[in-house]
Amino acid sequence: MGEGISGDAGLAAAPYDQWVLLSPAGGSPRPPARYKHAAQVVQDKLYVVGGSRNGRSLSDVQVFDFRTSTWSALNPARDSNQLNHENNATGGSFPALAGHSLVKWKNYLVVVAGNTRSSSSSNKVSVWLIDVQANSWSAVDTYGKVPTARGGQSVSLLGSRLLMFGGEDNKRRLLNDLHILDLETMMWEEIKSEKGGPAPRYDHSAAVYADQYLLIFGGSSHSTCFNDLYLLDLQTLEWSQPDVQGAHITPRSGHAGAMIDENWCIVGGGDNANGSTDTIVMNASKFVWSVVTSVSARDPLACEGLTLCSTTVDGEKVLIAFGGYNGKFSNEIFVLKPKARNLVQPRLLQSPAAAAAAASVTTAYAVITATDEKTRDIVATDDFDIKRAQPASNSKKFVAEMDVLNGENGKLASRLAEVRDENSKLKDKLDMANLSYGELAKELKSVQDQLAAEGSRCQKLESQIAAARKRLESAGSLENELDVLRQQISQVEQTIATTQRRKSGGVWKWVAGVQLQL
């Protein structure tokens, strides 16, 4: 990492593709270090809203002025028209938030969702507006199908619409739903797309490309991190996973991304073991990953929960990274000036089988076109050649060549029809495969549920068997005691019988003695 720089002049002089620490002017106090905050650049100023530090959510709004290289606190006041607003738990101060999202729209900073500790907050997504010119904020009433409250979601701006995807709700349930908020009407709409979209996740990144596609990258569940890339066509509402090329990208969560032209720049994040040290870029029109630069494992940029913004300095766009946590909370600003990249031509969004079929069709069409052009050239010179041709054999030779060309044209047309038919069959097979995959997935889920039920049953049977064994062991002990008692009873009965016989013998002797006396 390069030496520290300061101010707009320092930004302009920063080297390409290298992170540089942006130092505040001497004596300027830094804001509290944090992560899971939100940030945006507006008119040469970096606005940082909220975040988390040592388990406590923050409610401040910090501002860094790139022209003076100084930090200051905004301290916005609540809009006077909202002092009696029903959501007045925070009074006049901005609510403490973490895991929220922030976009610039008109003269406002729009704050969406996030985790709040307010006891009066509902289980629905909240929206706030910060007017940086009037230095005020307000809570917004939204309508329609308001999404459930969440944190770790992604929010992207397309015109006057907010696109919110995924996140984790207050009960730690992972989400993969898509909602759109019209900022002009403040009306929410849930978007139902075709199957095949991203798995539920949070702390991922998202971007809008060409005003038509929503890109989703990475993130995590409760057990694993992802490195997958999904694309949603906002016109057809169909999800796809484009075939990517270039560098291998490791799974990561808690990273930050920013779009510069057609290049999606991503920094930070990590998996369950390590922070991501590489800064990566994906060309959104060609789906090619590349690594811009790397930092050390202990660098402040190899962290989670940081923010990434872009701004323009002297006609060049630069990246601005702030905050994060990698075992230590950060309040540093880093800048990077990306170098322009010229890659291969854009690739179509299609499957390999469809691409191969399309290539065959293109080749066949090119050959047919060339043959037709050659035929037209020959026909165009037909009259001239016939007039010049004296022998009849030349005319016959020409007719024979025409017949050959027509035959080749017919064969190529037949081949083109076969390729189109093959392409149609491949599409049908693909549709059947997708349908079969869906059915197999349902069957697998059913079998998994049955196995889980059988496993639970087996555990209950094992518990019953163990209890029965204990009872059997106890019964064996009782049987032994019963045998001893039987033996004792037998001995007692024998003793009683013996005693009775003895007594009986004595009486007879007495009777016999009396008789003798008589």
Tab-separated table of N, CA, C and O in Angstrom, residues 281-335:
chain	number	residue	atom	x	y	z
A	281	VAL	N	-12.410	-7.018	-9.902
A	281	VAL	CA	-13.258	-6.271	-10.830
A	281	VAL	C	-13.882	-7.251	-11.802
A	281	VAL	O	-13.205	-8.151	-12.310
A	282	MET	N	-15.177	-7.091	-12.056
A	282	MET	CA	-15.834	-7.878	-13.089
A	282	MET	C	-16.376	-6.948	-14.157
A	282	MET	O	-17.107	-5.998	-13.855
A	283	ASN	N	-15.990	-7.204	-15.411
A	283	ASN	CA	-16.553	-6.466	-16.519
A	283	ASN	C	-17.956	-6.996	-16.774
A	283	ASN	O	-18.138	-8.146	-17.184
A	284	ALA	N	-18.963	-6.174	-16.533
A	284	ALA	CA	-20.348	-6.639	-16.539
A	284	ALA	C	-20.857	-6.972	-17.937
A	284	ALA	O	-21.846	-7.686	-18.068
A	285	SER	N	-20.210	-6.470	-18.980
A	285	SER	CA	-20.670	-6.779	-20.330
A	285	SER	C	-20.017	-8.034	-20.886
A	285	SER	O	-20.483	-8.593	-21.879
A	286	LYS	N	-18.935	-8.484	-20.234
A	286	LYS	CA	-18.198	-9.644	-20.741
A	286	LYS	C	-18.071	-10.759	-19.714
A	286	LYS	O	-17.594	-11.845	-20.029
A	287	PHE	N	-18.468	-10.475	-18.449
A	287	PHE	CA	-18.415	-11.462	-17.371
A	287	PHE	C	-17.009	-12.037	-17.220
A	287	PHE	O	-16.809	-13.248	-17.170
A	288	VAL	N	-16.039	-11.135	-17.128
A	288	VAL	CA	-14.638	-11.524	-16.937
A	288	VAL	C	-14.158	-10.943	-15.615
A	288	VAL	O	-14.200	-9.726	-15.404
A	289	TRP	N	-13.718	-11.824	-14.703
A	289	TRP	CA	-13.163	-11.398	-13.416
A	289	TRP	C	-11.671	-11.116	-13.565
A	289	TRP	O	-10.968	-11.813	-14.291
A	290	SER	N	-11.185	-10.118	-12.858
A	290	SER	CA	-9.752	-9.852	-12.788
A	290	SER	C	-9.423	-9.304	-11.405
A	290	SER	O	-10.284	-8.728	-10.732
A	291	VAL	N	-8.187	-9.519	-10.981
A	291	VAL	CA	-7.721	-9.026	-9.687
A	291	VAL	C	-6.940	-7.734	-9.924
A	291	VAL	O	-5.973	-7.709	-10.687
A	292	VAL	N	-7.372	-6.656	-9.280
A	292	VAL	CA	-6.737	-5.350	-9.465
A	292	VAL	C	-5.471	-5.254	-8.630
A	292	VAL	O	-4.400	-4.918	-9.118
A	293	THR	N	-5.601	-5.566	-7.344
A	293	THR	CA	-4.463	-5.493	-6.432
A	293	THR	C	-4.770	-6.324	-5.200
A	293	THR	O	-5.900	-6.803	-5.032
A	294	SER	N	-3.791	-6.517	-4.357
A	294	SER	CA	-3.963	-7.268	-3.114
A	294	SER	C	-3.288	-6.531	-1.974
A	294	SER	O	-2.344	-5.748	-2.182
A	295	VAL	N	-3.785	-6.780	-0.759
A	295	VAL	CA	-3.195	-6.208	0.450
A	295	VAL	C	-2.810	-7.343	1.379
A	295	VAL	O	-3.110	-8.517	1.112
A	296	SER	N	-2.161	-7.038	2.470
A	296	SER	CA	-1.760	-8.061	3.429
A	296	SER	C	-2.964	-8.540	4.224
A	296	SER	O	-4.010	-7.885	4.268
A	297	ALA	N	-2.806	-9.703	4.865
A	297	ALA	CA	-3.924	-10.298	5.612
A	297	ALA	C	-4.358	-9.428	6.779
A	297	ALA	O	-5.521	-9.481	7.201
A	298	ARG	N	-3.458	-8.614	7.327
A	298	ARG	CA	-3.785	-7.764	8.477
A	298	ARG	C	-4.123	-6.343	8.077
A	298	ARG	O	-4.292	-5.476	8.932
A	299	ASP	N	-4.212	-6.077	6.790
A	299	ASP	CA	-4.518	-4.729	6.312
A	299	ASP	C	-5.951	-4.356	6.689
A	299	ASP	O	-6.841	-5.217	6.709
A	300	PRO	N	-6.222	-3.082	6.986
A	300	PRO	CA	-7.599	-2.665	7.317
A	300	PRO	C	-8.614	-2.952	6.221
A	300	PRO	O	-9.815	-3.051	6.495
A	301	LEU	N	-8.152	-3.089	4.962
A	301	LEU	CA	-9.081	-3.362	3.868
A	301	LEU	C	-9.468	-4.833	3.780
A	301	LEU	O	-10.441	-5.168	3.098
A	302	ALA	N	-8.714	-5.723	4.415
A	302	ALA	CA	-9.070	-7.154	4.439
A	302	ALA	C	-10.038	-7.377	5.592
A	302	ALA	O	-9.732	-8.058	6.574
A	303	CYS	N	-11.230	-6.797	5.468
A	303	CYS	CA	-12.169	-6.765	6.589
A	303	CYS	C	-13.584	-6.955	6.079
A	303	CYS	O	-13.829	-7.028	4.879
A	304	GLU	N	-14.519	-7.017	6.992
A	304	GLU	CA	-15.942	-7.108	6.649
A	304	GLU	C	-16.654	-5.861	7.130
A	304	GLU	O	-16.193	-5.160	8.038
A	305	GLY	N	-17.818	-5.586	6.511
A	305	GLY	CA	-18.640	-4.471	6.952
A	305	GLY	C	-18.129	-3.107	6.568
A	305	GLY	O	-18.531	-2.104	7.172
A	306	LEU	N	-17.247	-3.003	5.567
A	306	LEU	CA	-16.790	-1.707	5.095
A	306	LEU	C	-17.740	-1.178	4.020
A	306	LEU	O	-18.659	-1.869	3.578
A	307	THR	N	-17.506	0.058	3.560
A	307	THR	CA	-18.296	0.625	2.466
A	307	THR	C	-17.375	1.016	1.325
A	307	THR	O	-16.186	1.292	1.528
A	308	LEU	N	-17.926	1.053	0.110
A	308	LEU	CA	-17.174	1.425	-1.090
A	308	LEU	C	-18.036	2.367	-1.922
A	308	LEU	O	-19.175	2.035	-2.262
A	309	CYS	N	-17.500	3.538	-2.242
A	309	CYS	CA	-18.191	4.524	-3.070
A	309	CYS	C	-17.266	4.932	-4.215
A	309	CYS	O	-16.073	4.619	-4.209
A	310	SER	N	-17.811	5.642	-5.174
A	310	SER	CA	-16.999	6.177	-6.264
A	310	SER	C	-17.297	7.655	-6.420
A	310	SER	O	-18.403	8.124	-6.147
A	311	THR	N	-16.294	8.416	-6.854
A	311	THR	CA	-16.443	9.832	-7.136
A	311	THR	C	-15.502	10.187	-8.277
A	311	THR	O	-14.674	9.365	-8.691
A	312	THR	N	-15.624	11.392	-8.793
A	312	THR	CA	-14.813	11.834	-9.924
A	312	THR	C	-13.905	12.973	-9.491
A	312	THR	O	-14.370	13.943	-8.869
A	313	VAL	N	-12.623	12.838	-9.796
A	313	VAL	CA	-11.632	13.861	-9.482
A	313	VAL	C	-10.858	14.178	-10.759
A	313	VAL	O	-10.239	13.286	-11.350
A	314	ASP	N	-10.926	15.433	-11.191
A	314	ASP	CA	-10.234	15.859	-12.412
A	314	ASP	C	-10.572	14.958	-13.592
A	314	ASP	O	-9.701	14.583	-14.392
A	315	GLY	N	-11.854	14.597	-13.714
A	315	GLY	CA	-12.294	13.800	-14.839
A	315	GLY	C	-12.029	12.315	-14.708
A	315	GLY	O	-12.418	11.550	-15.601
A	316	GLU	N	-11.383	11.881	-13.632
A	316	GLU	CA	-11.107	10.460	-13.420
A	316	GLU	C	-11.904	9.947	-12.222
A	316	GLU	O	-11.998	10.623	-11.198
A	317	LYS	N	-12.459	8.759	-12.377
A	317	LYS	CA	-13.235	8.161	-11.295
A	317	LYS	C	-12.324	7.394	-10.359
A	317	LYS	O	-11.427	6.669	-10.793
A	318	VAL	N	-12.575	7.558	-9.052
A	318	VAL	CA	-11.785	6.881	-8.026
A	318	VAL	C	-12.726	6.175	-7.070
A	318	VAL	O	-13.908	6.526	-6.942
A	319	LEU	N	-12.202	5.167	-6.383
A	319	LEU	CA	-12.948	4.412	-5.387
A	319	LEU	C	-12.588	4.914	-3.993
A	319	LEU	O	-11.412	5.187	-3.708
A	320	ILE	N	-13.599	4.986	-3.128
A	320	ILE	CA	-13.422	5.454	-1.748
A	320	ILE	C	-13.905	4.357	-0.809
A	320	ILE	O	-15.085	4.012	-0.807
A	321	ALA	N	-12.995	3.797	0.000
A	321	ALA	CA	-13.346	2.766	0.984
A	321	ALA	C	-13.219	3.343	2.381
A	321	ALA	O	-12.285	4.099	2.671
A	322	PHE	N	-14.167	2.963	3.271
A	322	PHE	CA	-14.124	3.473	4.645
A	322	PHE	C	-14.582	2.400	5.620
A	322	PHE	O	-15.515	1.636	5.350
A	323	GLY	N	-13.909	2.388	6.811
A	323	GLY	CA	-14.356	1.575	7.941
A	323	GLY	C	-14.151	0.091	7.748
A	323	GLY	O	-13.391	-0.371	6.890
A	324	GLY	N	-14.859	-0.707	8.575
A	324	GLY	CA	-14.765	-2.161	8.538
A	324	GLY	C	-14.214	-2.729	9.824
A	324	GLY	O	-13.806	-2.003	10.744
A	325	TYR	N	-14.191	-4.058	9.897
A	325	TYR	CA	-13.717	-4.752	11.094
A	325	TYR	C	-12.967	-6.013	10.695
A	325	TYR	O	-13.476	-6.854	9.949
A	326	ASN	N	-11.730	-6.159	11.154
A	326	ASN	CA	-10.936	-7.374	10.940
A	326	ASN	C	-10.244	-7.803	12.241
A	326	ASN	O	-9.091	-8.223	12.242
A	327	GLY	N	-10.989	-7.718	13.338
A	327	GLY	CA	-10.406	-7.906	14.661
A	327	GLY	C	-10.182	-6.567	15.343
A	327	GLY	O	-9.978	-6.486	16.556
A	328	LYS	N	-10.248	-5.516	14.543
A	328	LYS	CA	-10.108	-4.147	15.032
A	328	LYS	C	-10.996	-3.253	14.180
A	328	LYS	O	-11.015	-3.361	12.960
A	329	PHE	N	-11.742	-2.362	14.822
A	329	PHE	CA	-12.609	-1.444	14.094
A	329	PHE	C	-11.769	-0.358	13.423
A	329	PHE	O	-10.780	0.117	13.987
A	330	SER	N	-12.187	0.050	12.230
A	330	SER	CA	-11.418	1.014	11.443
A	330	SER	C	-12.217	2.290	11.223
A	330	SER	O	-13.449	2.256	11.123
A	331	ASN	N	-11.506	3.420	11.146
A	331	ASN	CA	-12.101	4.698	10.745
A	331	ASN	C	-11.216	5.389	9.711
A	331	ASN	O	-11.175	6.615	9.629
A	332	GLU	N	-10.527	4.583	8.907
A	332	GLU	CA	-9.622	5.091	7.877
A	332	GLU	C	-10.322	5.183	6.526
A	332	GLU	O	-11.232	4.406	6.219
A	333	ILE	N	-9.867	6.148	5.698
A	333	ILE	CA	-10.326	6.290	4.319
A	333	ILE	C	-9.196	5.859	3.390
A	333	ILE	O	-8.052	6.297	3.542
A	334	PHE	N	-9.516	4.991	2.425
A	334	PHE	CA	-8.558	4.573	1.409
A	334	PHE	C	-9.126	4.902	0.038
A	334	PHE	O	-10.347	4.823	-0.184
A	335	VAL	N	-8.246	5.275	-0.885
A	335	VAL	CA	-8.669	5.599	-2.252
A	335	VAL	C	-7.898	4.732	-3.228
A	335	VAL	O	-6.757	4.335	-2.982
